[in-house]
Amino acid sequence: MQDRVAVATPLGVRLRALTLSYGGAALIREVDLDLAPGRITCLLGPSGIGKSTLLKAIAGLLTPDAGRIEGDDGRPLAGRVAWMGQDAGLLPWSDALGNVTLGSRLRGEPPDRERAQALLRLVGLAEAAAMLPAKLSGGMRQRVALARTLYEDKPVVLMDEPFAALDALTRHRLQAEAARLLAGRAVLLVTHDPAEALRLGHAVVVMRGAPAEFSQQLTPPGDPPRDPTEPAMAALQRRLLAELGAEVTA
Amino acid sequence: MIRLARPLAIALGLLAIWELVVRATGVPHFILPAPTRIAAAFAARGDLLFEHAVTTLVEILLGFVVGGGLGTLLALTLAASATARRWLLPLVIASQAVPVFAIAPLLVLWLGYGLTSKIAMAALVIFFPVAIALHDGLKRTEPGWIDLAQTMTAGRRGGAARILFRIRLPAALPALGSGLRVAAGVAPIGAVIGEWVGSSAGLGYLMLHANARLQVDLMFAALLVLAVMATLLYLAVDRLVRRLVPWAPDASTDLLSTETG
């Protein structure tokens, strides 16, 4: 297997007039959003604004109060979405390989151990296939989760702050690997870190207000993973911080 | 062997104090027999004790298997079906308001003097802690795992059942283990109550009759056998649970190896 992972037919995502509420309060009201096929869209916003709820709605884990969520082919997304959260969510009784192939076992299909092994090699964990999660570091666990996400081989990938719990160096490395390995899929990556959004996003959308609204999509130049310390990126980062409502000096 | 030394020293020390108190105060043997007298009763009536102990052990073990099995089955049913939860859960909880002592005579009346009524009694006291512990464990699956699993099985038939058996049940095994440990503790109570209410064999029966004939030394000997059996059952269950969930952080109490320092 080469550097890139086989990609199913690319698929975009359409949200139309979507209304979501949590505990009786509207989080978002009648908003539209498009995720371009094969592109990483970063959704940036402060904690508690409803980013995770939106992600769960797209994953089909909760039903929106109103509006539509569908693929850009007009059909529902069920079964065409892979999910990766902040916590790796590995089953502690299953080894790394078993966790990567979890989806197969839950669908009653025979697990493709060879492909799982190849994906583990791709995320740098060839030696760890038989190890239990308790024996892995935080970064290794998140790599297993990334391999599991790729094993699902879905055209749409939803990521909920997948690198937030990692140390800076591990985060930097994993961001680059994820950007490379997820190429060709429509990725919606939720984050509260403008630098991460600029590093990974083909497009960046800011979510703010209550009920929340989406900003214009910002499309930084060049392909991810970018270097957020470049002068051009630093300027964009200031702009994003300002959009998030921070008082920007300097 | 060293880890056995401390409990052994404690036991021998207590026995020595007991012996001294009995000899010093001259309390009659039918009120409190000295350890040496109990040991003599052991030697003289060993085969009788053994015979009754086997009966009680069979009752406890079968009660444990039946009660544990039914408890597990009930918890899985409750986890799989919301309808079952609505109808059965209140019933299960209300059933615990009836003291086991009160139903014991009924069980003997219905199931007879033999093994069956004692197994039913033991199963009855074991069933509840097992069912409730596993039910709680099944409810408390890491929400992130369920979200992930539901995304993976979206639109597939049989997904919920596979999530139950491949994620929720293994995740609840430590909770089931706690329930089984509690059950191992109460199982002998169920069997002995059953024997007290009506039986012709078993340690409970032997103790009742020894007591009536002021053979208090024999009663103590039977009690000791019962205590040893209960402890061994607990240790066996504890060992089994640890083997079942090697990945879980160890929360059990080890009787023999607590802090060496």
Coordinates of C-alpha atoms in Angstrom, one line a residue:
Chain A
M1 CA 0.0 0.0 0.0
Q2 CA 1.3 3.5 -0.8
D3 CA 1.2 6.6 1.1
R4 CA -2.4 7.4 0.3
V5 CA -5.3 5.2 1.3
A6 CA -7.9 4.1 -1.2
V7 CA -10.8 6.5 -1.3
A8 CA -14.4 5.6 -2.0
T9 CA -16.4 7.7 -4.4
P10 CA -16.0 11.3 -3.1
L11 CA -19.1 12.7 -1.5
G12 CA -20.0 16.2 -0.2
V13 CA -22.4 17.1 2.5
R14 CA -25.3 19.6 2.5
L15 CA -26.9 21.1 5.6
R16 CA -30.1 23.0 4.7
A17 CA -32.2 25.2 7.1
L18 CA -30.9 23.1 10.0
T19 CA -32.2 23.8 13.5
L20 CA -30.7 22.1 16.5
S21 CA -31.4 22.6 20.2
Y22 CA -30.0 21.3 23.4
G23 CA -32.0 21.2 26.6
G24 CA -34.7 23.4 25.1
A25 CA -32.4 26.2 24.0
A26 CA -31.7 26.6 20.2
L27 CA -28.1 26.1 19.4
I28 CA -28.4 26.8 15.7
R29 CA -31.4 28.0 13.8
E30 CA -32.0 27.5 10.1
V31 CA -28.4 27.5 9.0
D32 CA -26.9 26.2 5.7
L33 CA -23.5 24.7 5.3
D34 CA -21.7 22.8 2.5
L35 CA -18.8 20.5 2.9
A36 CA -17.0 20.1 -0.4
P37 CA -16.1 16.5 -1.4
G38 CA -12.5 15.5 -0.7
R39 CA -11.8 18.7 1.3
I40 CA -11.1 19.3 5.0
T41 CA -13.4 21.9 6.5
C42 CA -12.5 23.1 9.9
L43 CA -15.3 24.3 12.2
L44 CA -13.9 26.8 14.7
G45 CA -15.8 28.1 17.7
P46 CA -15.7 28.5 21.5
S47 CA -16.5 25.7 23.8
G48 CA -20.2 25.0 24.4
I49 CA -21.5 26.7 21.3
G50 CA -22.8 23.5 19.8
K51 CA -20.0 22.2 17.6
S52 CA -20.2 18.7 19.0
T53 CA -24.0 18.6 18.8
L54 CA -23.8 19.6 15.2
L55 CA -21.3 16.9 14.5
K56 CA -23.5 14.3 16.2
A57 CA -26.5 15.4 14.1
I58 CA -24.5 14.9 10.9
A59 CA -23.4 11.5 12.2
G60 CA -27.1 10.7 12.7
L61 CA -26.7 10.2 16.4
L62 CA -29.4 12.8 17.1
T63 CA -32.3 14.0 15.2
P64 CA -32.4 17.7 14.2
D65 CA -35.4 19.8 15.2
A66 CA -35.8 20.9 11.6
G67 CA -33.9 21.0 8.3
R68 CA -32.1 18.5 6.2
I69 CA -28.7 16.8 6.4
E70 CA -27.8 14.8 3.2
G71 CA -25.1 13.9 0.8
D72 CA -24.6 16.1 -2.2
D73 CA -26.1 13.2 -4.2
G74 CA -29.4 14.0 -2.3
R75 CA -29.4 10.7 -0.4
P76 CA -29.1 10.4 3.4
L77 CA -25.6 10.0 5.0
A78 CA -26.3 6.9 7.1
G79 CA -23.6 4.3 6.7
R80 CA -21.3 6.7 4.8
V81 CA -19.8 8.5 7.7
A82 CA -16.8 7.7 10.0
W83 CA -16.3 9.3 13.4
M84 CA -13.3 10.2 15.4
G85 CA -13.6 11.9 18.8
Q86 CA -11.3 13.7 21.2
D87 CA -10.9 10.6 23.2
A88 CA -9.6 7.7 21.1
G89 CA -12.5 5.6 22.4
L90 CA -10.5 2.3 22.2
L91 CA -12.1 -0.8 23.8
P92 CA -9.7 -1.7 26.7
W93 CA -10.2 -5.4 26.3
S94 CA -9.3 -5.4 22.6
D95 CA -5.8 -5.1 21.1
A96 CA -4.9 -2.4 18.6
L97 CA -5.8 -4.6 15.6
G98 CA -9.1 -5.6 17.2
N99 CA -10.0 -2.0 17.7
V100 CA -9.1 -1.0 14.2
T101 CA -11.4 -3.8 12.8
L102 CA -14.2 -3.1 15.4
G103 CA -16.6 -1.7 12.6
S104 CA -16.4 -5.1 10.7
R105 CA -17.3 -7.1 13.8
L106 CA -20.2 -4.8 14.7
R107 CA -21.6 -5.1 11.2
G108 CA -21.2 -8.9 11.4
E109 CA -18.6 -9.0 8.6
P110 CA -15.4 -10.9 8.7
P111 CA -12.6 -8.4 9.7
D112 CA -10.0 -7.6 7.1
R113 CA -6.9 -8.1 9.3
E114 CA -4.5 -7.6 6.4
R115 CA -5.9 -4.1 5.6
A116 CA -6.0 -3.3 9.3
Q117 CA -2.4 -4.3 9.7
A118 CA -1.4 -2.2 6.7
L119 CA -3.2 0.8 8.1
L120 CA -1.5 0.4 11.5
R121 CA 1.8 0.3 9.6
L122 CA 0.7 3.5 7.8
V123 CA 0.2 5.4 11.2
G124 CA 3.5 4.0 12.4
L125 CA 2.2 1.3 14.7
A126 CA 3.1 -1.9 12.9
E127 CA 4.7 -3.3 16.0
A128 CA 1.7 -2.5 18.3
A129 CA -1.0 -4.5 16.6
A130 CA -1.2 -7.0 19.5
M131 CA -1.0 -4.5 22.3
L132 CA -3.8 -3.5 24.6
P133 CA -4.7 0.2 24.7
A134 CA -3.5 0.4 28.3
K135 CA 0.0 -0.2 27.1
L136 CA -0.1 2.6 24.5
S137 CA 0.7 6.3 25.0
G138 CA -2.0 9.0 24.3
G139 CA -0.5 9.7 20.9
M140 CA -0.4 6.0 20.0
R141 CA -4.0 5.5 21.0
Q142 CA -5.1 8.4 18.9
R143 CA -3.1 6.9 16.0
V144 CA -5.0 3.6 16.4
A145 CA -8.2 5.7 16.4
L146 CA -7.0 7.3 13.1
A147 CA -6.3 3.8 11.6
R148 CA -9.8 2.7 12.8
T149 CA -11.3 5.8 11.1
L150 CA -9.5 5.0 7.8
Y151 CA -10.4 1.3 8.1
E152 CA -14.1 2.3 7.9
D153 CA -13.2 3.8 4.5
K154 CA -16.1 6.3 4.4
P155 CA -16.3 9.3 2.1
V156 CA -17.3 11.6 4.9
V157 CA -15.2 11.8 8.2
L158 CA -16.3 13.7 11.2
M159 CA -13.7 14.6 13.8
D160 CA -14.4 16.2 17.2
E161 CA -11.3 17.9 18.5
P162 CA -9.3 14.8 17.7
F163 CA -5.9 16.2 18.7
A164 CA -7.0 18.4 21.7
A165 CA -5.7 16.0 24.4
L166 CA -2.2 15.5 23.0
D167 CA 1.0 17.2 23.8
A168 CA 2.2 19.9 21.3
L169 CA 4.8 17.8 19.5
T170 CA 2.6 14.7 19.1
R171 CA -0.3 17.0 18.0
H172 CA 1.9 18.6 15.3
R173 CA 3.0 15.3 13.9
L174 CA -0.4 13.7 14.0
Q175 CA -2.0 16.7 12.3
A176 CA 0.4 16.3 9.4
E177 CA -0.3 12.6 9.2
A178 CA -4.0 13.0 9.3
A179 CA -4.0 15.7 6.6
R180 CA -2.1 13.3 4.3
L181 CA -4.1 10.1 5.1
L182 CA -7.5 11.7 5.0
A183 CA -6.9 13.2 1.5
G184 CA -9.8 12.6 -0.8
R185 CA -12.5 12.5 1.9
A186 CA -14.9 15.2 3.0
V187 CA -13.7 15.9 6.5
L188 CA -15.4 18.1 9.1
L189 CA -13.0 18.8 11.9
V190 CA -14.2 20.6 14.9
T191 CA -11.7 22.6 16.9
H192 CA -11.4 25.6 19.2
D193 CA -7.8 26.3 18.1
P194 CA -7.4 28.8 15.2
A195 CA -3.8 27.5 14.5
E196 CA -5.1 24.0 14.1
A197 CA -7.9 25.2 11.8
L198 CA -5.4 27.1 9.6
R199 CA -3.0 24.1 9.6
L200 CA -5.5 21.6 8.5
G201 CA -8.5 23.2 6.8
H202 CA -9.0 23.6 3.0
A203 CA -11.7 25.9 4.4
V204 CA -12.3 27.4 7.8
V205 CA -15.8 28.3 9.1
V206 CA -16.2 30.2 12.4
M207 CA -19.3 29.4 14.5
R208 CA -20.4 32.1 17.0
G209 CA -23.4 33.7 18.6
A210 CA -26.5 32.3 20.3
P211 CA -28.2 30.7 18.4
A212 CA -24.9 30.2 16.5
E213 CA -24.3 31.3 13.0
F214 CA -21.6 30.4 10.5
S215 CA -19.1 32.9 9.1
Q216 CA -18.2 33.0 5.4
Q217 CA -15.9 30.2 4.6
L218 CA -12.3 31.3 4.8
T219 CA -10.0 29.5 2.3
P220 CA -6.3 29.9 3.2
P221 CA -3.9 29.7 0.3
G222 CA -2.0 26.4 -0.3
D223 CA -2.7 22.8 0.7
P224 CA -2.8 21.5 4.2
P225 CA -0.9 20.7 6.3
R226 CA 0.3 24.3 6.4
D227 CA 2.8 26.1 8.6
P228 CA 0.6 28.3 10.9
T229 CA 3.7 30.4 11.9
E230 CA 4.2 31.8 8.4
P231 CA 3.5 35.6 8.3
A232 CA 0.4 35.1 6.0
M233 CA -1.0 32.5 8.3
A234 CA -0.3 34.6 11.4
A235 CA -2.4 37.4 9.8
L236 CA -5.2 35.0 9.2
Q237 CA -4.9 33.7 12.7
R238 CA -5.4 37.2 14.1
R239 CA -8.4 37.6 11.9
L240 CA -9.9 34.3 13.1
L241 CA -9.3 35.3 16.7
A242 CA -11.0 38.6 16.1
E243 CA -14.0 36.8 14.5
L244 CA -14.1 34.6 17.6
G245 CA -14.4 37.8 19.6
A246 CA -11.0 38.0 21.1
E247 CA -9.4 41.5 21.7
V248 CA -6.4 41.3 19.4
T249 CA -3.4 43.5 20.2
A250 CA 0.0 43.5 18.4
Chain B
M1 CA 3.9 -18.8 52.4
I2 CA 4.9 -15.5 54.0
R3 CA 1.7 -13.9 53.0
L4 CA -0.2 -16.6 54.9
A5 CA 1.8 -16.1 58.1
R6 CA 0.1 -12.9 59.2
P7 CA -3.5 -14.1 59.0
L8 CA -2.4 -17.4 60.6
A9 CA -0.8 -15.6 63.5
I10 CA -4.0 -13.5 64.0
A11 CA -6.1 -16.6 64.0
L12 CA -3.9 -18.5 66.5
G13 CA -3.7 -15.5 68.7
L14 CA -7.5 -15.1 68.9
L15 CA -7.9 -18.8 69.6
A16 CA -5.4 -18.6 72.4
I17 CA -7.3 -15.7 74.0
W18 CA -10.6 -17.6 73.6
E19 CA -9.1 -20.7 75.3
L20 CA -7.7 -18.6 78.1
V21 CA -11.0 -16.8 78.7
V22 CA -13.0 -20.0 78.8
R23 CA -10.5 -21.6 81.3
A24 CA -10.2 -18.5 83.5
T25 CA -13.9 -17.9 83.8
G26 CA -15.1 -21.5 83.9
V27 CA -18.0 -20.8 81.6
P28 CA -20.0 -24.0 81.0
H29 CA -19.2 -25.8 77.7
F30 CA -22.8 -25.7 76.5
I31 CA -22.7 -21.8 76.6
L32 CA -19.2 -21.3 75.1
P33 CA -17.0 -24.3 74.4
A34 CA -13.2 -23.9 74.4
P35 CA -11.4 -24.2 71.0
T36 CA -9.8 -27.5 72.1
R37 CA -13.3 -28.9 72.8
I38 CA -14.5 -27.8 69.4
A39 CA -11.4 -29.5 67.9
A40 CA -12.3 -32.7 69.7
A41 CA -15.9 -32.5 68.3
F42 CA -14.3 -32.1 64.9
A43 CA -12.2 -35.2 65.3
A44 CA -15.1 -37.3 66.7
R45 CA -17.8 -36.2 64.3
G46 CA -15.7 -35.5 61.2
D47 CA -17.6 -37.8 58.8
L48 CA -21.0 -36.4 60.0
L49 CA -19.8 -32.8 59.4
F50 CA -18.4 -33.8 56.0
E51 CA -21.7 -35.4 54.9
H52 CA -23.8 -32.4 55.8
A53 CA -21.2 -30.0 54.4
V54 CA -21.4 -31.7 51.0
T55 CA -25.2 -31.2 51.0
T56 CA -24.9 -27.5 51.8
L57 CA -22.1 -27.0 49.3
V58 CA -24.1 -28.5 46.5
E59 CA -27.1 -26.2 47.4
I60 CA -24.8 -23.1 47.5
L61 CA -23.1 -23.9 44.2
L62 CA -26.2 -24.8 42.3
G63 CA -28.0 -21.8 43.8
F64 CA -25.1 -19.6 42.7
V65 CA -25.2 -20.9 39.1
V66 CA -29.0 -20.7 38.8
G67 CA -29.3 -17.3 40.6
G68 CA -26.3 -15.8 38.7
G69 CA -27.6 -17.1 35.4
L70 CA -31.1 -15.7 35.9
G71 CA -29.7 -12.4 37.1
T72 CA -27.5 -12.1 34.1
L73 CA -30.4 -13.0 31.8
L74 CA -32.7 -10.5 33.4
A75 CA -30.1 -7.7 33.2
L76 CA -29.5 -8.4 29.5
T77 CA -33.3 -8.5 28.8
L78 CA -33.6 -5.1 30.6
A79 CA -30.7 -3.7 28.5
A80 CA -32.1 -4.9 25.2
S81 CA -35.7 -3.8 25.5
A82 CA -37.2 -0.6 26.8
T83 CA -40.6 -2.3 27.2
A84 CA -39.0 -4.9 29.5
R85 CA -37.5 -2.1 31.5
R86 CA -40.8 -0.4 32.0
W87 CA -42.7 -3.6 33.0
L88 CA -40.0 -5.7 34.8
L89 CA -37.8 -3.3 36.6
P90 CA -40.4 -2.1 39.1
L91 CA -41.4 -5.7 39.7
V92 CA -37.8 -6.8 40.3
I93 CA -37.3 -4.0 42.8
A94 CA -40.6 -4.6 44.6
S95 CA -39.7 -8.3 44.9
Q96 CA -36.9 -7.3 47.2
A97 CA -39.3 -5.8 49.6
V98 CA -40.4 -9.3 50.5
P99 CA -38.0 -10.7 53.1
V100 CA -36.5 -14.0 52.1
F101 CA -37.2 -15.4 55.6
A102 CA -40.9 -14.9 54.9
I103 CA -41.0 -16.8 51.7
A104 CA -38.8 -19.7 53.0
P105 CA -41.7 -21.7 54.5
L106 CA -43.6 -21.3 51.2
L107 CA -40.7 -22.5 49.1
V108 CA -40.4 -25.6 51.4
L109 CA -44.1 -26.2 51.0
W110 CA -44.0 -25.9 47.3
L111 CA -40.7 -27.5 46.5
G112 CA -40.4 -30.0 49.3
Y113 CA -37.8 -30.7 52.0
G114 CA -35.1 -31.7 49.6
L115 CA -32.4 -29.8 47.6
T116 CA -34.8 -27.9 45.3
S117 CA -36.2 -25.6 47.9
K118 CA -32.7 -24.7 49.2
I119 CA -31.4 -24.1 45.7
A120 CA -34.4 -21.9 45.0
M121 CA -33.7 -20.0 48.2
A122 CA -30.0 -19.4 47.5
A123 CA -30.9 -18.5 43.9
L124 CA -33.4 -16.0 45.2
V125 CA -30.9 -14.1 47.3
I126 CA -28.1 -14.3 44.6
F127 CA -30.3 -13.2 41.7
F128 CA -30.9 -9.6 42.9
P129 CA -27.4 -8.4 43.5
V130 CA -26.2 -9.9 40.2
A131 CA -29.1 -8.5 38.1
I132 CA -28.8 -5.0 39.6
A133 CA -25.0 -4.8 39.4
L134 CA -25.0 -6.0 35.7
H135 CA -28.0 -3.7 34.9
D136 CA -26.1 -0.7 36.3
G137 CA -23.0 -1.7 34.4
L138 CA -24.9 -2.1 31.1
K139 CA -26.4 1.4 31.6
R140 CA -23.0 3.0 32.2
T141 CA -21.2 2.2 28.9
E142 CA -18.8 4.9 27.9
P143 CA -21.1 7.2 25.7
G144 CA -18.3 7.7 23.3
W145 CA -18.1 4.0 22.5
I146 CA -21.9 3.9 21.8
D147 CA -21.7 6.9 19.6
L148 CA -18.8 5.4 17.7
A149 CA -20.5 2.0 17.4
Q150 CA -23.8 3.6 16.2
T151 CA -22.0 5.4 13.5
M152 CA -20.3 2.2 12.4
T153 CA -23.6 0.2 12.3
A154 CA -25.9 3.0 10.9
G155 CA -28.5 1.5 8.7
R156 CA -27.5 -2.2 9.4
R157 CA -29.8 -4.7 10.9
G158 CA -28.7 -6.4 14.1
G159 CA -26.5 -3.5 15.0
A160 CA -28.0 -3.0 18.5
A161 CA -27.7 -6.6 19.4
R162 CA -24.0 -6.7 18.4
I163 CA -23.3 -3.5 20.3
L164 CA -24.9 -5.1 23.3
F165 CA -22.8 -8.3 23.2
R166 CA -19.5 -6.9 21.8
I167 CA -19.3 -3.5 23.6
R168 CA -21.9 -3.1 26.4
L169 CA -21.6 -6.6 28.0
P170 CA -17.8 -6.8 28.0
A171 CA -17.7 -3.2 29.4
A172 CA -20.1 -4.3 32.1
L173 CA -18.1 -7.3 33.2
P174 CA -16.3 -5.5 36.0
A175 CA -19.8 -4.5 37.4
L176 CA -21.0 -8.1 37.0
G177 CA -17.9 -9.2 38.9
S178 CA -18.9 -6.9 41.8
G179 CA -22.4 -8.4 41.8
L180 CA -21.0 -11.9 41.8
R181 CA -18.7 -11.1 44.7
V182 CA -21.6 -9.9 46.7
A183 CA -23.6 -12.9 45.7
A184 CA -20.8 -15.2 46.8
G185 CA -21.1 -13.6 50.2
V186 CA -24.9 -14.1 50.5
A187 CA -25.2 -17.4 48.9
P188 CA -24.5 -19.5 52.1
I189 CA -27.2 -17.4 53.9
G190 CA -29.8 -18.4 51.4
A191 CA -29.0 -22.1 51.7
V192 CA -28.8 -22.1 55.5
I193 CA -32.1 -20.2 55.9
G194 CA -33.7 -22.9 53.6
E195 CA -32.3 -25.6 55.8
W196 CA -33.5 -24.0 59.0
V197 CA -37.0 -23.7 57.8
G198 CA -37.3 -27.4 56.8
S199 CA -34.8 -30.0 55.8
S200 CA -33.3 -33.3 56.7
A201 CA -29.7 -32.6 55.8
G202 CA -27.1 -29.8 55.5
L203 CA -25.0 -27.7 57.9
G204 CA -28.0 -25.5 58.8
Y205 CA -30.0 -28.6 59.8
L206 CA -27.0 -30.0 61.8
M207 CA -26.6 -26.7 63.6
L208 CA -30.2 -26.4 64.5
H209 CA -30.3 -29.9 66.0
A210 CA -26.9 -29.6 67.8
N211 CA -28.2 -26.4 69.3
A212 CA -31.4 -28.0 70.6
R213 CA -29.3 -30.8 72.2
L214 CA -26.9 -28.3 73.8
Q215 CA -24.1 -29.8 71.6
V216 CA -22.7 -26.3 71.2
D217 CA -19.2 -27.6 70.3
L218 CA -20.6 -29.4 67.3
M219 CA -22.5 -26.3 66.4
F220 CA -19.3 -24.3 66.4
A221 CA -17.6 -26.9 64.3
A222 CA -20.4 -26.7 61.7
L223 CA -20.2 -22.9 61.8
L224 CA -16.5 -23.1 61.1
V225 CA -17.0 -25.4 58.1
L226 CA -19.6 -23.0 56.8
A227 CA -17.4 -20.0 57.2
V228 CA -14.5 -21.8 55.4
M229 CA -16.8 -22.8 52.6
A230 CA -18.1 -19.2 52.2
T231 CA -14.6 -17.8 52.2
L232 CA -13.3 -20.3 49.6
L233 CA -16.4 -19.5 47.4
Y234 CA -15.6 -15.8 47.6
L235 CA -11.9 -16.4 46.8
A236 CA -12.8 -18.6 43.8
V237 CA -15.3 -16.1 42.4
D238 CA -12.8 -13.3 43.0
R239 CA -10.1 -15.2 41.1
L240 CA -12.5 -16.0 38.3
V241 CA -13.6 -12.4 37.9
R242 CA -10.0 -11.2 37.6
R243 CA -9.3 -13.8 35.0
L244 CA -12.4 -12.6 33.1
V245 CA -11.4 -8.9 33.1
P246 CA -7.7 -8.7 33.1
W247 CA -7.9 -5.2 31.5
A248 CA -10.0 -3.6 34.3
P249 CA -8.3 -1.7 37.1
D250 CA -8.2 -3.9 40.1
A251 CA -10.9 -2.9 42.6
S252 CA -11.3 -6.1 44.5
T253 CA -10.1 -6.8 48.0
D254 CA -7.6 -9.5 48.3
L255 CA -7.9 -11.2 51.7
L256 CA -4.4 -12.5 51.8
S257 CA -2.2 -9.8 50.3
T258 CA -3.3 -6.4 51.6
E259 CA -0.4 -4.1 52.1
T260 CA 2.8 -5.8 53.1
G261 CA 4.8 -3.1 54.9

